[in-house]
CSV table of C-alpha atoms and ligand atoms in Angstrom, one decimal:
chain,number,residue,atom,x,y,z
A,1,MET,CA,0.0,0.0,0.0
A,2,ASP,CA,1.5,3.2,-1.1
A,3,SER,CA,1.8,5.4,2.2
A,4,GLY,CA,0.7,8.7,0.4
A,5,ASN,CA,-2.5,6.9,-0.7
A,6,ALA,CA,-2.9,5.3,2.8
A,7,GLU,CA,-2.8,8.7,4.5
A,8,SER,CA,-5.5,10.1,2.2
A,9,TRP,CA,-7.6,7.1,2.7
A,10,PHE,CA,-7.3,6.7,6.3
A,11,GLY,CA,-6.0,9.9,7.6
A,12,ALA,CA,-2.7,8.4,8.8
A,13,PRO,CA,-0.4,5.8,7.1
A,14,PRO,CA,-0.3,2.4,8.6
A,15,PRO,CA,2.9,2.4,10.7
A,16,ASP,CA,5.7,0.0,10.5
A,17,LEU,CA,5.1,-2.3,13.3
A,18,THR,CA,8.6,-3.8,13.5
A,19,LEU,CA,9.6,-1.8,16.7
A,20,GLU,CA,6.0,-1.2,17.9
A,21,ALA,CA,6.5,-3.5,20.9
A,22,ARG,CA,9.7,-1.6,22.1
A,23,LEU,CA,7.9,1.8,21.4
A,24,ARG,CA,4.6,1.2,23.1
A,25,GLY,CA,5.2,-2.0,25.2
A,26,THR,CA,3.3,-5.3,25.0
A,27,ASP,CA,0.6,-4.4,27.5
A,28,TRP,CA,-0.4,-1.5,25.3
A,29,ILE,CA,-0.4,-3.5,22.1
A,30,TYR,CA,-2.6,-6.2,23.7
A,31,SER,CA,-5.0,-3.6,25.1
A,32,TYR,CA,-5.1,-1.8,21.7
A,33,LEU,CA,-6.0,-5.1,19.8
A,34,LEU,CA,-8.8,-5.8,22.2
A,35,GLY,CA,-9.9,-2.3,22.5
A,36,PHE,CA,-11.8,-1.5,19.2
A,37,TYR,CA,-15.4,-0.7,19.6
A,38,LYS,CA,-18.3,0.4,17.4
A,39,ASP,CA,-18.5,4.2,17.0
A,40,PRO,CA,-20.7,5.3,14.1
A,41,SER,CA,-19.4,8.9,14.5
A,42,ARG,CA,-16.0,7.7,13.1
A,43,PRO,CA,-15.2,7.4,9.4
A,44,THR,CA,-14.1,3.9,9.9
A,45,GLY,CA,-17.2,3.1,12.1
A,46,VAL,CA,-14.8,2.2,15.1
A,47,ASN,CA,-12.8,3.8,17.9
A,48,ASN,CA,-10.4,2.4,20.4
A,49,THR,CA,-10.2,2.6,24.1
A,50,VAL,CA,-6.4,3.1,24.4
A,51,PHE,CA,-6.1,5.1,21.2
A,52,ASP,CA,-8.7,7.7,20.9
A,53,LEU,CA,-9.9,8.6,17.4
A,54,VAL,CA,-7.8,5.8,15.8
A,55,ALA,CA,-7.5,5.8,12.0
A,56,MET,CA,-7.0,2.1,11.7
A,57,PRO,CA,-10.1,0.2,10.6
A,58,ASN,CA,-11.0,-2.7,12.7
A,59,VAL,CA,-9.5,-5.4,10.6
A,60,LEU,CA,-10.1,-8.1,13.4
A,61,GLU,CA,-13.8,-7.6,13.5
A,62,PRO,CA,-14.5,-10.8,11.3
A,63,LEU,CA,-12.6,-12.8,14.2
A,64,GLN,CA,-13.9,-10.9,17.2
A,65,GLY,CA,-17.3,-9.7,16.1
A,66,VAL,CA,-18.9,-6.4,16.8
A,67,GLN,CA,-17.7,-4.9,20.1
A,68,GLU,CA,-19.6,-2.1,21.7
A,69,LEU,CA,-19.3,0.0,25.0
A,70,VAL,CA,-22.2,-0.7,27.1
A,71,CYS,CA,-23.4,0.2,30.5
A,72,ALA,CA,-22.9,-2.8,33.0
A,73,GLU,CA,-21.7,-3.8,36.5
A,74,THR,CA,-18.0,-3.9,36.9
A,75,ASP,CA,-15.3,-4.9,39.6
A,76,HIS,CA,-13.2,-1.9,38.6
A,77,PRO,CA,-13.7,1.2,40.8
A,78,VAL,CA,-15.4,4.1,38.9
A,79,GLU,CA,-14.3,7.6,39.9
A,80,GLY,CA,-16.9,9.4,42.1
A,81,GLN,CA,-18.9,6.3,42.7
A,82,GLU,CA,-19.4,4.2,45.8
A,83,PRO,CA,-19.6,0.4,45.3
A,84,ASP,CA,-22.9,-1.2,45.5
A,85,ALA,CA,-23.6,-2.2,49.2
A,86,LEU,CA,-24.8,-5.8,48.2
A,87,SER,CA,-22.6,-6.8,45.3
A,88,GLY,CA,-19.6,-4.5,45.9
A,89,LYS,CA,-19.7,-3.8,42.2
A,90,TYR,CA,-19.8,-0.5,40.4
A,91,GLN,CA,-21.9,0.8,37.5
A,92,SER,CA,-19.9,1.8,34.4
A,93,CYS,CA,-20.9,2.8,30.9
A,94,ASN,CA,-17.4,2.1,29.6
A,95,VAL,CA,-17.6,-1.7,29.6
A,96,LEU,CA,-16.5,-3.5,26.3
A,97,GLN,CA,-18.9,-6.2,25.2
A,98,VAL,CA,-19.1,-8.3,22.0
A,99,THR,CA,-22.7,-7.7,20.9
A,100,GLU,CA,-22.5,-9.6,17.5
A,101,PRO,CA,-20.3,-12.8,17.7
A,102,GLY,CA,-17.4,-13.2,15.3
A,103,ARG,CA,-15.8,-16.4,14.1
A,104,LEU,CA,-13.9,-16.8,17.5
A,105,GLU,CA,-15.3,-17.0,21.1
A,106,PRO,CA,-14.1,-14.1,23.2
A,107,ALA,CA,-11.5,-16.4,25.1
A,108,GLU,CA,-10.1,-17.6,21.8
A,109,PHE,CA,-10.0,-14.2,20.4
A,110,GLU,CA,-8.0,-13.0,23.5
A,111,GLU,CA,-5.5,-16.0,23.1
A,112,ALA,CA,-5.1,-14.9,19.5
A,113,MET,CA,-4.3,-11.3,20.3
A,114,TYR,CA,-1.9,-12.6,23.1
A,115,ASP,CA,-0.1,-14.7,20.4
A,116,LEU,CA,0.0,-11.5,18.0
A,117,THR,CA,1.4,-9.4,20.8
A,118,ASN,CA,4.1,-11.9,21.5
A,119,PHE,CA,4.9,-12.1,17.8
A,120,LEU,CA,5.2,-8.3,17.6
A,121,ALA,CA,7.4,-8.5,20.8
A,122,TYR,CA,9.6,-11.2,19.0
A,123,VAL,CA,10.0,-9.1,15.7
A,124,GLY,CA,11.0,-6.2,17.7
A,125,GLU,CA,14.2,-8.1,18.9
A,126,PRO,CA,14.6,-11.3,17.3
A,127,SER,CA,18.0,-11.8,18.7
A,128,LYS,CA,16.8,-11.8,22.3
A,129,LEU,CA,16.2,-15.6,22.3
A,130,GLN,CA,19.7,-16.2,21.2
A,131,ALA,CA,21.0,-13.6,23.8
A,132,GLN,CA,19.2,-15.3,26.5
A,133,ALA,CA,20.6,-18.7,25.5
A,134,LEU,CA,24.1,-17.3,25.5
A,135,ALA,CA,23.8,-15.5,28.8
A,136,PRO,CA,24.6,-18.4,31.2
A,137,LYS,CA,27.8,-19.3,29.1
A,138,VAL,CA,28.9,-15.7,29.3
A,139,LEU,CA,28.5,-15.6,33.0
A,140,ILE,CA,30.3,-18.9,33.5
A,141,PHE,CA,33.2,-17.6,31.3
A,142,ILE,CA,33.4,-14.3,33.3
A,143,PHE,CA,33.3,-16.3,36.6
A,144,ILE,CA,36.2,-18.6,35.4
A,145,PHE,CA,38.1,-15.8,34.0
A,146,GLY,CA,37.6,-13.8,37.2
A,147,VAL,CA,39.1,-16.6,39.3
A,148,ILE,CA,42.2,-16.9,36.8
A,149,ALA,CA,42.7,-13.1,36.8
A,150,TYR,CA,42.6,-13.0,40.7
A,151,LEU,CA,45.1,-15.8,40.9
A,152,LEU,CA,47.4,-14.1,38.4
A,153,LYS,CA,47.1,-10.9,40.3
A,154,ARG,CA,48.1,-12.6,43.7
A,155,GLU,CA,51.2,-14.1,41.7
A,156,TYR,CA,52.2,-10.7,40.3
A,157,TRP,CA,52.0,-8.9,43.7
A,158,ARG,CA,53.5,-11.7,45.8
A,159,ASP,CA,57.1,-10.2,45.8
A,160,ILE,CA,56.0,-6.7,46.0
A,161,HIS,CA,54.6,-6.7,49.6
B,1,LIG,C1,-3.4,-7.8,12.3
B,1,LIG,C2,-3.0,-6.8,11.5
B,1,LIG,C3,-2.8,-5.4,12.2
B,1,LIG,C4,-2.2,-5.2,13.4
B,1,LIG,C5,-1.5,-6.2,14.5
B,1,LIG,C6,-2.1,-3.8,13.5
B,1,LIG,C7,-1.7,-3.0,14.5
B,1,LIG,C8,-1.6,-1.7,14.6
B,1,LIG,C9,-1.0,-1.0,15.8
B,1,LIG,C10,-0.4,-1.6,17.1
B,1,LIG,C11,-1.1,0.3,15.5
B,1,LIG,C12,-0.8,1.5,16.5
B,1,LIG,C13,0.5,2.1,16.0
B,1,LIG,C14,0.8,3.3,16.9
B,1,LIG,O1,1.7,3.1,17.9
B,1,LIG,O2,0.6,4.4,16.6
B,1,LIG,C15,-1.8,0.4,14.2
B,1,LIG,C16,-2.0,1.7,13.6
B,1,LIG,C17,-2.6,1.9,12.4
B,1,LIG,N1,-3.0,0.7,11.6
B,1,LIG,FE1,-2.9,-1.2,12.0
B,1,LIG,N2,-2.6,-3.2,12.4
B,1,LIG,C18,-3.1,-4.2,11.5
B,1,LIG,C19,-3.6,-4.1,10.2
B,1,LIG,C20,-3.8,-2.9,9.7
B,1,LIG,C21,-4.6,-2.8,8.3
B,1,LIG,C22,-4.8,-3.9,7.4
B,1,LIG,C23,-4.6,-1.4,8.0
B,1,LIG,C24,-5.1,-0.7,6.8
B,1,LIG,C25,-6.2,-1.2,6.1
B,1,LIG,C26,-4.1,-0.7,9.2
B,1,LIG,C27,-4.0,0.6,9.3
B,1,LIG,C28,-3.6,1.3,10.4
B,1,LIG,C29,-3.5,2.7,10.4
B,1,LIG,C30,-4.0,3.8,9.4
B,1,LIG,C31,-2.9,3.1,11.7
B,1,LIG,C32,-2.6,4.4,12.2
B,1,LIG,C33,-3.6,4.8,13.2
B,1,LIG,C34,-3.5,6.4,13.7
B,1,LIG,O3,-2.4,6.9,13.7
B,1,LIG,O4,-4.6,6.8,14.0
B,1,LIG,N3,-3.7,-1.7,10.1
B,1,LIG,N4,-2.0,-0.8,13.7
């Protein structure tokens, strides 16, 4: 997709996601992928809970279904509200709920987005797995070299004291 065309179609060009996980963090990406909701006032028909006025169309809708912001009881505290005396829950109108099912169940969709987020974390730093595998060998080398260097130092300084 030509980025000039994309900018005129969507209002912003789709970004290169290679370093996205390092830029935004994995928590943000996961919340973003799960945060699209129906908003007929937007040109794409959707908005996002962590990226207000997002230009990206909800390309995941066939999998997730239509998600909307509804009023419902929630466990999360709502500002300026006391919890219900009986249930201990709060009333919020910012609760995300799938109102038309997609191809995946909500739990399956969450798992797919978890995998996608992990994939974006991997492409942000593919050498991390190799670095982690190498790390114990490097530490063992530094330890053995440290012992040798210390013995050598003792040998050098023996006649000086
Ligand atoms: C599964 C595939 C996709 C994933 C995981 C994905 C993910 C993302 C993420 C994480 C961002 C936020 C970037 C930021 O930090 O600003 C983003 C932005 C965006 N994406 Fe996607 N995207 C996907 C597919 C698409 C497709 C197919 C399009 C276009 C048809 C698209 C268009 C855009 C646009 C225009 C933005 C910029 C939003 C703005 O600045 O308001 N994305 N995408």
